[in-house]
Amino acid sequence: MITGSDGQSRPAGSPKKPLISIKNVGLSYGNFQALTDVSVDFYQGELVGLVGDNGAGKTTLIRIISGIIPPTSGEVYFDGERIIKFHPKKAIDLGLECIQQAIGLCDNLSVGRNYFLGREPVRRILGLPFLDKKKIREASAKVVHDFGLRDSVDVDDEIALLSGGEKQTFKIARAVTFRNRVIIMDEPTNHLSVRERTRVNELAVQLKQQGLLVIYITHDIFQIHRIADRIVILENGRKVTDVPRDAMSAEALEGIIRDGSRTSTKEPKVS
Amino acid sequence: MRKLLKRPDLGIIIGCLFIFALFTLYDPAQWFNWGTVSNIGEYTAILGLLAIGQSFVVLIREIDLSVGSVYGIVGIAFVGLENNNVSDVLAFVLAMLLALLVGLVNAALVIRGKLSSMIVTLGGLFFYRGLIYIITHGAVTGVPQAVRQNWFAQLLGGHSLRIQNGFLLLLILGFLCAVTLHETRFGNHLLALGGDPASAESRGVPLGKVRTIAFALCSLFAGLSAIVTLTNDPETSVSLGTGMELEAIAAVVVGGTLLTGGRGTMLGTILGSFFLTAVRSEIIALGAPPSWYVSFVGIALLTLVTINTLLLKRLRISG
Amino acid sequence: MRAAIAHLVRRHPEGGTVTLVVLISLTFAIVTGGSWLSTGNLQSLSQLTAVLAIMAFGEAIVIATGQIDISVGSVSGIGALTFLGLAPVVGSGFGLVAALLFGVLIGGINGVFVAFLGIPSLLVTLGTLFLFQGIGYAVTSGFSFAASNVVRKQFIYNGFGGGTVAGVNTGVIWALTILVVLQLAVFEMPVGNRLLAIGGDAASSFSRGVNVTRIKFGVFVVSGVLAALSGALDAAFIGYADGSFGAGMELSAIAAAVLGGCHLAGGRISLIGTLLGAFILRGIQSFLIILGVQPQWYILVVGLIVVLAGLADRTLTRLVLKR
Ligand SMILES: Nc1ncnc2c1ncn2[C@@H]1O[C@H](COP(=O)(O)OP(=O)(O)O)[C@@H](O)[C@H]1O
Ligand SMILES: [Mg+2]
């Protein structure tokens, strides 16, 4: 590993340019400053763990990268090109798949229609784009089967009929089968059983080995420390740590997160 | 200053000042005529009472499309009772009980039936109007002349120091409602429910109770508005109140209350009613066809809602 | 058994409406001793249903995205007045085009406010409802526009609501054509998938790359055009129109959509159901007229039906979405 002049680390022997480069990004939701001056680079073929306490701004950073919200300040580069217009469609076209934390499925649509939402396969009849329902059904049924969802799942059924874990598995399956250059997973193991978690982690490593950039978000440092190449820690909207995995132990990193949250000005949520 | 900028009713305050200045410069003779002022006062009271009731419902993210028909049926019940020699106080009480009943039915269908208030009150809008036609067979008479001279009718429809009692009633009730909204626990619950129902519930706000009261208040105010109208003005018909639901919603929203709930003031609602009424009066005074007023309500609604929405976005972003 | 019913209802949200249509048709036919089924009544019923359905189709598309369009009554009035007002001057063809363009324009105004400025559709369309209602009154200033004999002979006039083909009003043919086109667009094409997705969960569809703004804008334009067309077709049938043309129709259109199984919350609509909903409303109206009871009973019954349809729909949805 070498460390760049900007204090960021990147995989050894890769002088290549970052695939995604975040420069001095800030974002405020109204009065609330969710991200402050965040700069971080992500490279092809690495698995980055993005860690931080609840409310640290991880999801917000991902929402910017996947085009859902534009940053209020700073710049985002993809493959060296500055992103001016932020739209999820653009991110998807650039080859970025994101498993969003809270959104991504429309409860009223069937499993198959959710699978292809936004990139529906069509058959042209008289030049008009008709949904290729056969392909939708077959492709999504294959995914449902390959990812071990129960056999009784009918891809023509509304996705609302799936359980929380099944929905999460389905979201992961969708992102993985459409894989392209980048896969972002925002707390992908929520709702999942222990066995399923292990599978997701294996999947993340496999995807990286296939040359993809994988950004894996979690607040469980021990879980990610086992598989990540690099750990980035956010705290109160700022990047506080960006180290190769081997540079620090999980315990030491956990200490950073814990101490950070103690000095946090935010009051603990009572619910 | 910052506090003023954050007021939801800022837009309508400016709007009222603007039309006040405009009419003063443009047509002072008409504008400062007691007849005009009195007309504006009367209609502001009618629309304002309806709109105050509607505000409660809008503040909790619901809507009541039935108020025009409720206004009609309560008014017609009141007149009907009066004409059947029921004493005016009793007629008032019975008519208001009818209004309360309607409000409770709306609330029950929304809460128990888990229907959207739009469907429920759309149904009510048709239902009560149909009921009016069926019960009256299309013919209604006004409040009898003799009754209109009674102290009770005078209390609601007469004048004090040349000012309409209805208008005074609007100011008093508006003030009480504003205090309720901003100074009491119920008001706090109402705003919390409108702002974020899930957190409100987790904080122990009795959602059902607050919703029920809001719908009941809305219908009661609609009924009161109708009775104020009828004690003042003997003219009535089966179409009494038709379309008033939309005008009331317009007044509320023009007054800065957000349709997404949790944000609004009673002052804004009253000013919204005044604004629409004053312009209506000026349009008629200028000899333009009354239909222009309808268009004007539309334009006022679009403009003020846009200003309010954009202002709110700006405030949220610049903080 | 329950699973089977659930499956059926899930795939065919208009199932309840179909049952209702059959039931009331039978009842009405029997109670009126067959006169409800007379050719005359069915002809007028189908024309009335068609113009309401065309407006309600537009409403249903808007509802699919989770929005509402209250302005359709006024838009149909503007469509009717434009058509009848311009037809004697520039011919029915241009009159019709102008009417439809007004529909596009008003729909576009609604769309800009809702989709681009983010103002709640209920308020925006309430505003345009008033605005164009007033303009409708102002344009006619108390008079009405009537189709001259010359206009009544024109092909376009007859082809768009003024005439019949094999005894069927041309408006009915348009309603069925529009139904087929919209049915294909909404349920068989990508745009329809995205439209329903927005109504189901706008944030999720946006995250999948759906252009939410453009689709929201588009549905209001479609709704505007259809409302204007509906007004033109009805005006051609009646032969004249005044400033109050179309007033209150917005509520009937919403009622037809709700009755047809469209969810006001968005994401679930049925166009066939909407057509049947329009048929039920108009059927009840004609039934009451034949019975000779006060026509105002109609308003009352519509009010009841809207609420009952909402309740029934909730029950069905709960049934089908139970795992
Ligand atoms: N849409 C929003 N509007 C306002 N505040 C938000 C919004 N989304 C997130 N926040 C706030 O921004 C902060 C960061 O949120 P988020 O990025 O979701 O954190 P994380 O994913 O790290 O738990 C939190 O304090 C959260 O309350
Ligand atoms: Mg998060």
Short mmCIF file of C-alpha atoms in Angstrom, two decimals, chain B residues 174-319:
data_model
loop_
_atom_site.label_atom_id
_atom_site.label_comp_id
_atom_site.label_asym_id
_atom_site.label_seq_id
_atom_site.Cartn_x
_atom_site.Cartn_y
_atom_site.Cartn_z
CA GLY B 174 -60.54 33.13 15.30
CA PHE B 175 -58.67 34.41 18.32
CA LEU B 176 -59.87 31.52 20.48
CA CYS B 177 -58.87 29.01 17.83
CA ALA B 178 -55.47 30.61 17.43
CA VAL B 179 -54.93 30.35 21.18
CA THR B 180 -56.13 26.75 21.12
CA LEU B 181 -53.79 25.95 18.28
CA HIS B 182 -50.66 27.55 19.66
CA GLU B 183 -51.10 27.59 23.42
CA THR B 184 -52.84 24.38 24.41
CA ARG B 185 -51.97 20.75 24.54
CA PHE B 186 -54.67 19.90 22.04
CA GLY B 187 -53.18 22.40 19.60
CA ASN B 188 -49.79 20.89 20.11
CA HIS B 189 -51.15 17.43 19.45
CA LEU B 190 -52.89 18.68 16.34
CA LEU B 191 -49.74 20.22 14.90
CA ALA B 192 -47.70 17.15 15.84
CA LEU B 193 -50.18 14.85 14.13
CA GLY B 194 -50.08 17.02 11.03
CA GLY B 195 -46.31 17.35 11.02
CA ASP B 196 -45.41 13.72 11.56
CA PRO B 197 -48.14 11.23 12.45
CA ALA B 198 -45.75 8.39 13.22
CA SER B 199 -43.69 10.33 15.75
CA ALA B 200 -46.82 11.91 17.18
CA GLU B 201 -48.22 8.46 17.81
CA SER B 202 -44.99 7.21 19.35
CA ARG B 203 -45.08 10.21 21.66
CA GLY B 204 -48.49 9.18 22.88
CA VAL B 205 -50.67 11.64 21.01
CA PRO B 206 -54.20 10.17 20.91
CA LEU B 207 -54.52 10.28 17.14
CA GLY B 208 -58.12 9.15 16.95
CA LYS B 209 -59.32 11.74 19.42
CA VAL B 210 -57.46 14.60 17.78
CA ARG B 211 -58.73 13.61 14.33
CA THR B 212 -62.29 13.30 15.58
CA ILE B 213 -62.20 16.75 17.17
CA ALA B 214 -60.75 18.28 14.01
CA PHE B 215 -63.49 16.85 11.79
CA ALA B 216 -66.17 17.78 14.30
CA LEU B 217 -64.89 21.36 14.53
CA CYS B 218 -64.84 21.60 10.75
CA SER B 219 -68.49 20.62 10.41
CA LEU B 220 -69.53 22.77 13.38
CA PHE B 221 -67.90 25.84 11.89
CA ALA B 222 -69.57 25.13 8.55
CA GLY B 223 -72.92 24.95 10.30
CA LEU B 224 -72.27 28.10 12.29
CA SER B 225 -71.27 29.93 9.14
CA ALA B 226 -74.55 28.93 7.49
CA ILE B 227 -76.61 30.13 10.45
CA VAL B 228 -74.75 33.43 10.54
CA THR B 229 -75.50 33.81 6.83
CA LEU B 230 -79.19 33.06 7.20
CA THR B 231 -79.86 35.22 10.23
CA ASN B 232 -78.39 38.10 8.31
CA ASP B 233 -79.72 37.48 4.85
CA PRO B 234 -83.23 36.11 4.26
CA GLU B 235 -82.41 34.87 0.76
CA THR B 236 -81.81 31.16 0.53
CA SER B 237 -82.14 28.27 -1.89
CA VAL B 238 -81.43 24.58 -2.17
CA SER B 239 -78.08 25.36 -3.74
CA LEU B 240 -77.03 27.13 -0.54
CA GLY B 241 -73.30 26.63 -0.09
CA THR B 242 -72.64 24.92 -3.43
CA GLY B 243 -68.96 25.23 -4.29
CA MET B 244 -68.16 26.79 -0.92
CA GLU B 245 -65.93 23.82 -0.01
CA LEU B 246 -63.50 24.80 -2.71
CA GLU B 247 -63.59 28.46 -1.75
CA ALA B 248 -62.94 27.56 1.88
CA ILE B 249 -59.99 25.37 0.98
CA ALA B 250 -58.69 28.16 -1.22
CA ALA B 251 -58.94 30.64 1.68
CA VAL B 252 -57.08 28.28 4.01
CA VAL B 253 -54.30 27.62 1.57
CA VAL B 254 -54.01 31.19 0.37
CA GLY B 255 -53.62 31.98 4.06
CA GLY B 256 -50.43 29.94 4.13
CA THR B 257 -51.55 26.65 5.69
CA LEU B 258 -49.72 23.76 4.12
CA LEU B 259 -51.81 21.01 2.61
CA THR B 260 -49.14 18.64 3.86
CA GLY B 261 -50.17 19.52 7.40
CA GLY B 262 -48.59 20.77 10.57
CA ARG B 263 -48.02 24.34 9.49
CA GLY B 264 -50.44 27.23 9.39
CA THR B 265 -52.14 29.97 11.37
CA MET B 266 -55.69 31.09 12.00
CA LEU B 267 -54.68 34.67 11.27
CA GLY B 268 -53.59 33.54 7.82
CA THR B 269 -56.91 31.80 7.26
CA ILE B 270 -58.90 34.89 8.24
CA LEU B 271 -56.70 37.12 6.11
CA GLY B 272 -57.07 34.63 3.26
CA SER B 273 -60.84 34.93 3.50
CA PHE B 274 -60.58 38.71 3.67
CA PHE B 275 -58.27 38.80 0.68
CA LEU B 276 -60.57 36.77 -1.54
CA THR B 277 -63.63 38.68 -0.40
CA ALA B 278 -62.09 42.12 -0.81
CA VAL B 279 -60.99 41.39 -4.33
CA ARG B 280 -64.37 39.95 -5.16
CA SER B 281 -66.02 43.13 -3.97
CA GLU B 282 -63.65 45.28 -5.99
CA ILE B 283 -64.18 43.20 -9.12
CA ILE B 284 -67.92 43.65 -8.79
CA ALA B 285 -67.51 47.35 -8.05
CA LEU B 286 -65.48 47.81 -11.19
CA GLY B 287 -68.41 46.44 -13.14
CA ALA B 288 -66.63 43.31 -14.29
CA PRO B 289 -68.78 40.21 -14.61
CA PRO B 290 -68.85 38.23 -11.34
CA SER B 291 -67.34 35.25 -13.15
CA TRP B 292 -64.04 37.09 -13.05
CA TYR B 293 -64.03 36.49 -9.35
CA VAL B 294 -63.99 32.76 -9.95
CA SER B 295 -60.97 33.10 -12.19
CA PHE B 296 -59.37 35.37 -9.68
CA VAL B 297 -59.71 32.80 -6.88
CA GLY B 298 -57.94 30.36 -9.16
CA ILE B 299 -55.09 32.74 -9.90
CA ALA B 300 -54.75 33.79 -6.26
CA LEU B 301 -54.63 30.15 -5.23
CA LEU B 302 -51.96 29.24 -7.77
CA THR B 303 -49.84 32.31 -7.05
CA LEU B 304 -49.90 32.18 -3.28
CA VAL B 305 -49.43 28.45 -3.08
CA THR B 306 -46.45 28.69 -5.37
CA ILE B 307 -44.95 31.55 -3.38
CA ASN B 308 -45.50 29.73 -0.11
CA THR B 309 -44.01 26.50 -1.40
CA LEU B 310 -40.97 28.14 -2.90
CA LEU B 311 -40.48 30.33 0.17
CA LEU B 312 -40.58 27.27 2.35
CA LYS B 313 -38.05 25.46 0.19
CA ARG B 314 -35.77 28.48 0.24
CA LEU B 315 -36.00 28.70 4.02
CA ARG B 316 -35.27 25.02 4.42
CA ILE B 317 -32.20 25.26 2.24
CA SER B 318 -30.63 28.47 3.47
CA GLY B 319 -31.76 27.78 7.02
#
